[in-house]
Tab-separated table of C-alpha atoms and ligand atoms in Angstrom:
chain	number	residue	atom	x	y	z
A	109	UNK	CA	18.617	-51.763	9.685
A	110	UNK	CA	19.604	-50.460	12.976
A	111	UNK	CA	23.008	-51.045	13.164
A	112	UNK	CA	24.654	-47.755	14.132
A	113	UNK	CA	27.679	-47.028	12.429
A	114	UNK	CA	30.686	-45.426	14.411
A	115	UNK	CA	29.438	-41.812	14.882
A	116	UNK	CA	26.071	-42.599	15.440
A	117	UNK	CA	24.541	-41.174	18.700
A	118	UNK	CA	21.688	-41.218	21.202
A	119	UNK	CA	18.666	-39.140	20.222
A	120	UNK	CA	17.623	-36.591	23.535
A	121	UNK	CA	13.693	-36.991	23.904
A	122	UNK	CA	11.999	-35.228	25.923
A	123	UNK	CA	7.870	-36.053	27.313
A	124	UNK	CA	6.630	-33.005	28.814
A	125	UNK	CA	2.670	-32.271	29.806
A	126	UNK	CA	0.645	-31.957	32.985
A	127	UNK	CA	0.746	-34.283	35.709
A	128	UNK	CA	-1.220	-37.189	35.706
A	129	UNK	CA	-0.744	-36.412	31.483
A	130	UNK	CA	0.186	-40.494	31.614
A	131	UNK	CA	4.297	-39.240	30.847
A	132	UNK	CA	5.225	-41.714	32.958
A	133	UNK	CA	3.629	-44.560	31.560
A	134	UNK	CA	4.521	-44.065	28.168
A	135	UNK	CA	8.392	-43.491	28.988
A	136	UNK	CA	8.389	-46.662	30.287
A	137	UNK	CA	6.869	-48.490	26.957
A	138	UNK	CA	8.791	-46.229	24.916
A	139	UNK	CA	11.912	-47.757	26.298
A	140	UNK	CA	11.150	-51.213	25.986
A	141	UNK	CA	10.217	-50.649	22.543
A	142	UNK	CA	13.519	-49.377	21.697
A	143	UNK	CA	14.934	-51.638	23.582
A	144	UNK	CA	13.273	-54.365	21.509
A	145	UNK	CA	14.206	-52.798	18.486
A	146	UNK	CA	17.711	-53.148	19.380
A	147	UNK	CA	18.259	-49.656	20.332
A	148	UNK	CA	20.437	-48.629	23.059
A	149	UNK	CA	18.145	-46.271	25.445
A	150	UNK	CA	17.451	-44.860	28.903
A	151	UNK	CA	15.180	-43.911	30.723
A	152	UNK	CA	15.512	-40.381	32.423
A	153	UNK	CA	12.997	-38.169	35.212
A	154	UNK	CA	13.465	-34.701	36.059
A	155	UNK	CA	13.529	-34.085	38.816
A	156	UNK	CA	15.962	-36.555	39.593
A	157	UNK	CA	15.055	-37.226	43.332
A	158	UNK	CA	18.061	-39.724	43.769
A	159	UNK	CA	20.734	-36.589	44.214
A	160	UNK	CA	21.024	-34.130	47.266
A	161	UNK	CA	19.947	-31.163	45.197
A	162	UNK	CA	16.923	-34.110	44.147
A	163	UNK	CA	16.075	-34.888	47.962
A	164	UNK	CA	15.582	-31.029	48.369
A	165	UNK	CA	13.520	-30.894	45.954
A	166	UNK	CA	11.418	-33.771	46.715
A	167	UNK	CA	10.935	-32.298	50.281
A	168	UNK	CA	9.830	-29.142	48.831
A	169	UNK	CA	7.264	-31.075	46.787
A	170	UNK	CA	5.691	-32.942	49.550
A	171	UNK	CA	5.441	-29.741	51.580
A	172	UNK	CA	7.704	-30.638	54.228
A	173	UNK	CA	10.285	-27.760	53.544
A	174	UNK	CA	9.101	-24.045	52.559
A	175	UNK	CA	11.836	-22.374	50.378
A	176	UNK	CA	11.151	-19.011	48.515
A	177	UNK	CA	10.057	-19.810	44.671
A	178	UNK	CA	13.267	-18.280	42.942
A	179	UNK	CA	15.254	-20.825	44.942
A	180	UNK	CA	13.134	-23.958	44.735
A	181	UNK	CA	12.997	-23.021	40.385
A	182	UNK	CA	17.017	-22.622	40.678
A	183	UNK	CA	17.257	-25.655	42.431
A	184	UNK	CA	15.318	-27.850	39.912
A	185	UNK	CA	17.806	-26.483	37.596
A	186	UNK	CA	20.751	-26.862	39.384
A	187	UNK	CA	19.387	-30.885	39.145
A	188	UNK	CA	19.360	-30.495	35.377
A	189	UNK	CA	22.643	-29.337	35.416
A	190	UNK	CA	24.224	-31.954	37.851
A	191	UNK	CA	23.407	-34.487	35.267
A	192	UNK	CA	24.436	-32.645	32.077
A	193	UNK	CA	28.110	-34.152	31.501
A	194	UNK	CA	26.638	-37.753	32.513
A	195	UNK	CA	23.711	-36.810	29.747
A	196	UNK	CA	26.467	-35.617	27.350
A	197	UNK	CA	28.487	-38.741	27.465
A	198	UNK	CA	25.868	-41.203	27.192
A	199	UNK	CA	24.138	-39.623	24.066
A	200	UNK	CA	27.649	-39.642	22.600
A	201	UNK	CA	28.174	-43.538	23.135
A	202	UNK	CA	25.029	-43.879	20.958
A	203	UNK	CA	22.491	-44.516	24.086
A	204	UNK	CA	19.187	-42.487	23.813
A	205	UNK	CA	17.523	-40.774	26.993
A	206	UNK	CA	13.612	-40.581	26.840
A	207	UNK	CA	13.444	-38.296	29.506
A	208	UNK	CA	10.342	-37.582	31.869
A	209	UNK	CA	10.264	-33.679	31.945
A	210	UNK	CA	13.384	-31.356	31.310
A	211	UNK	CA	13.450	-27.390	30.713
A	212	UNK	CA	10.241	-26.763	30.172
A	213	UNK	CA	8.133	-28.036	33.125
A	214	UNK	CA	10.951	-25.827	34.606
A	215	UNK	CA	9.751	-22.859	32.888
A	216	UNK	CA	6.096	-23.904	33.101
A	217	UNK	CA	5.889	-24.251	36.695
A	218	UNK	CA	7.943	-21.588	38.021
A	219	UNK	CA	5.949	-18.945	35.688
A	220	UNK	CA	2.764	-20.338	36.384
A	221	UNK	CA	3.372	-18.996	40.294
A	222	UNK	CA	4.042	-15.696	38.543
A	223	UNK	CA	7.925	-15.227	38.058
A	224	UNK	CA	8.990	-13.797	34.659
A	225	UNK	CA	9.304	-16.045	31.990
A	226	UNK	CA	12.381	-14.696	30.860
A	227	UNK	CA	14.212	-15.173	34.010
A	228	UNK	CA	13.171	-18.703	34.285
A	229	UNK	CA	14.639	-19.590	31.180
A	230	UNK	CA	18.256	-18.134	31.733
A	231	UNK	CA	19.420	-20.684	34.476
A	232	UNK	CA	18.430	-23.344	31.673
A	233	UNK	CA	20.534	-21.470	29.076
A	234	UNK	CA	23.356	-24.348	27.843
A	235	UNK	CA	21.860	-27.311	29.082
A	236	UNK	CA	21.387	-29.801	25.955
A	237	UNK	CA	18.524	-29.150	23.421
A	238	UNK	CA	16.360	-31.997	22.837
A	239	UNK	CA	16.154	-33.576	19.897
A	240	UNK	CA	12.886	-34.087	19.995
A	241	UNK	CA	9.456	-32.776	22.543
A	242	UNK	CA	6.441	-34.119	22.740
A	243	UNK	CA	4.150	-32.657	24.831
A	244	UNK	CA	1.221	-34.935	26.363
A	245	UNK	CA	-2.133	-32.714	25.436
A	246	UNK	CA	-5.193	-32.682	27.922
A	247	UNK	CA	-7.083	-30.536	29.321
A	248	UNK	CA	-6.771	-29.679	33.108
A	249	UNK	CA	-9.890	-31.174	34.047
A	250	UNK	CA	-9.216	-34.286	32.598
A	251	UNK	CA	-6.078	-35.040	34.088
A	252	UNK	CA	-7.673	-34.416	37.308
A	253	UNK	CA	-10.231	-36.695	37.011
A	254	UNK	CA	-7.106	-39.666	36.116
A	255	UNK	CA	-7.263	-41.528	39.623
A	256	UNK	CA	-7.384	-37.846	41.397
A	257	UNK	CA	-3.387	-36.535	42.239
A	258	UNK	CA	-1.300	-37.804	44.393
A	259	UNK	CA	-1.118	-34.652	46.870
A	260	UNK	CA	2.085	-32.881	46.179
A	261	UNK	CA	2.423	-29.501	46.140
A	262	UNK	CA	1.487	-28.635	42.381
A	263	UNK	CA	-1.145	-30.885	41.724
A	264	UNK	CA	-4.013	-28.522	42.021
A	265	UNK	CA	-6.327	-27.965	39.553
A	266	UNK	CA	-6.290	-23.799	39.557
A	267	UNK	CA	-2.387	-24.421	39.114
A	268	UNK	CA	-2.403	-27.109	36.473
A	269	UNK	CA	-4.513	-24.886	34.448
A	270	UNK	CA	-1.913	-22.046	34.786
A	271	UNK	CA	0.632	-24.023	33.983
A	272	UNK	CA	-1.130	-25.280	30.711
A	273	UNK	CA	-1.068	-21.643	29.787
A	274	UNK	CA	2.616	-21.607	29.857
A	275	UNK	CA	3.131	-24.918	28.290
A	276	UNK	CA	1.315	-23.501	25.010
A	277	UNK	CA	3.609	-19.908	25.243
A	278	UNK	CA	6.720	-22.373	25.284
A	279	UNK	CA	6.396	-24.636	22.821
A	280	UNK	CA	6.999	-23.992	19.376
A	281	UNK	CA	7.139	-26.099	15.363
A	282	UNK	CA	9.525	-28.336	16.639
A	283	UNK	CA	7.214	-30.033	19.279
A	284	UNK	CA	4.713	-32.687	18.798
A	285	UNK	CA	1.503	-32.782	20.466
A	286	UNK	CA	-0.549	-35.536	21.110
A	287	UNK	CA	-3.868	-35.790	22.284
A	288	UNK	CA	-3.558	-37.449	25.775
A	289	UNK	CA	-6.808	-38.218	25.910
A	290	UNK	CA	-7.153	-40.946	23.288
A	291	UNK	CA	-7.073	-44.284	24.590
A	292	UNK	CA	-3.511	-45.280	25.719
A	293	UNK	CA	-2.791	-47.645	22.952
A	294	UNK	CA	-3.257	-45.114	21.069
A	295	UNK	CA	-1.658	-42.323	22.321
A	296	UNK	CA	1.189	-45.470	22.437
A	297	UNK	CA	1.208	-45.892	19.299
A	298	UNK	CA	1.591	-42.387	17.589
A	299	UNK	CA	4.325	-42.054	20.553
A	300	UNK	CA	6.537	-44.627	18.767
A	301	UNK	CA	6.208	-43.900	15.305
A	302	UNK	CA	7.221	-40.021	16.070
A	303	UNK	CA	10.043	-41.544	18.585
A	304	UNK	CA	11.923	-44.036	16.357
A	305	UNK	CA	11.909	-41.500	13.487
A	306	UNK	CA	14.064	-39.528	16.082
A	307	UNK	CA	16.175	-42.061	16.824
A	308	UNK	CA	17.030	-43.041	13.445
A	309	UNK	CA	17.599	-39.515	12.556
A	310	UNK	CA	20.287	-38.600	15.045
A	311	UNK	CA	22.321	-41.462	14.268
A	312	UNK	CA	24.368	-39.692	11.783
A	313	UNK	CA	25.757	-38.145	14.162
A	314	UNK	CA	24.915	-34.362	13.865
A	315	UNK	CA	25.948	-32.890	16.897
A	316	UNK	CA	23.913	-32.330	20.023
A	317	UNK	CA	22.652	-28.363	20.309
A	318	UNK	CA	22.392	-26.094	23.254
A	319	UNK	CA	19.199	-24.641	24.540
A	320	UNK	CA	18.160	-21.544	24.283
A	321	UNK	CA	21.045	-19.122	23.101
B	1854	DGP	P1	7.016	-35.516	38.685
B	1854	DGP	O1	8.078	-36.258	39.451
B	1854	DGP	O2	7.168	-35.611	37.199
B	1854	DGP	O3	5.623	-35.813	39.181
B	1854	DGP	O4	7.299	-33.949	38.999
B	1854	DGP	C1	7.095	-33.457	40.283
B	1854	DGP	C2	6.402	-32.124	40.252
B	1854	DGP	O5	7.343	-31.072	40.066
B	1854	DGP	C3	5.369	-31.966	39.161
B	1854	DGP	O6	4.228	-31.283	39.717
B	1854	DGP	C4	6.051	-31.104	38.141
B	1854	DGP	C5	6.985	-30.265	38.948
B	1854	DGP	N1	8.215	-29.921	38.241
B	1854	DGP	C6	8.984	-30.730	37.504
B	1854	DGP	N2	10.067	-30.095	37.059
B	1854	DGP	C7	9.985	-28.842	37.545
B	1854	DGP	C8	10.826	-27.700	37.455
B	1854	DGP	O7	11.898	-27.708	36.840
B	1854	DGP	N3	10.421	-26.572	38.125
B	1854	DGP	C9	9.250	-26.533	38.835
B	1854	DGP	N4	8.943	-25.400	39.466
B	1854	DGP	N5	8.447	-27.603	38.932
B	1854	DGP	C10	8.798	-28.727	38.306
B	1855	NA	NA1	3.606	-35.370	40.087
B	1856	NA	NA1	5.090	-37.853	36.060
């Protein structure tokens, strides 16, 4: 049933919403679902703090390094692109990446501070399309009630709500959307079903797209 014959490969998945949306959490069950299933599959974060352009970042983030807003939203996509090739290959070997954030919280954030829209998307011109988006759904106010944020730069309310804005100009029929505020199990639950549909629909082999041209 999900044996993958020779050309099969990894399905790209992306989780995008606002923080505290529970992304996190669900990656993480996601994967050992798979996993149990006897799916090959990774689990990805963007921004990937582990690199230099990462540490950067991550500095910027807990507000102990200024840097002007067009070069903090090239840097987060200069992280994207670092990992690309490794992103490339492992889809290729038949390994799916549930991956925490990607493009769009790129083009979210950085146009929620007011840059246009248009020239936030062009640095992520090329990188890989998903496969697959689902987008975590709740309102503003709810997430900020989850356990309050952790203190980082963006986790304001006035900006989450911004960035919500931009989240709904961005997405489009091929994303999923699922109310974030149900209980987890169930938000769990609907998460899988849409997920392993994914994965057994790359696996014969169509080709991974580009975003955005
Ligand atoms: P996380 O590690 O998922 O909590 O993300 C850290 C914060 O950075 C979060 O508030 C979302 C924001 N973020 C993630 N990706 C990008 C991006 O590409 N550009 C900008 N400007 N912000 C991002
Ligand atoms: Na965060
Ligand atoms: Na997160």
């Amino acid at each position: 049933e999900n044996n993958h014959h020779s050309d099969a490969r990894g399905a790209l998945i992306v989780l995008e919403g606002l923080d505290r949306s529970g992304k996190t959490s669900q990656s993480g069950r996601l994967v050992s679902y798979l996993n149990g299933l006897g799916h090959p599959v990774e689990s990805w974060r963007f921004p990937d703090r582990d690199t230099a352009v990462g540490k950067m970042i991550s500095a910027y983030l807990s507000n102990e390094s200024q840097l002007d807003d067009h070069t903090i939203h090239l840097l987060f996509s200069a992280n994207r692109w670092e990992k690309r090739s490794l992103m490339e290959a492992t889809l290729k070997s038949g390994t799916s990446l549930i991956v925490d954030r990607y493009s769009y919280s790129g083009v979210a954030f950085s146009s929620a501070k007011g840059l246009d829209i248009e020239w936030c998307k062009a640095p992520e011109v090329g990188l890989l399309a998903p496969d697959l988006v689902v987008y975590l759904d709740i309102p503003p106010e709810k997430a900020a009630e989850r356990g309050g944020y952790g203190g980082e730069r963006y986790e304001k309310l006035e900006f989450q709500k911004n960035v919500a804005q931009y989240y709904k100009k961005l997405s489009d029929a091929s994303w999923k959307i699922i109310d974030a505020c149900q209980p987890m199990e169930d938000v769990e639950k609907q998460l899988k079903e849409i997920v392993l549909d994914c994965v057994k629909s790359c696996q014969n082999g169509k080709s991974v797209s580009q975003l955005w041209l």
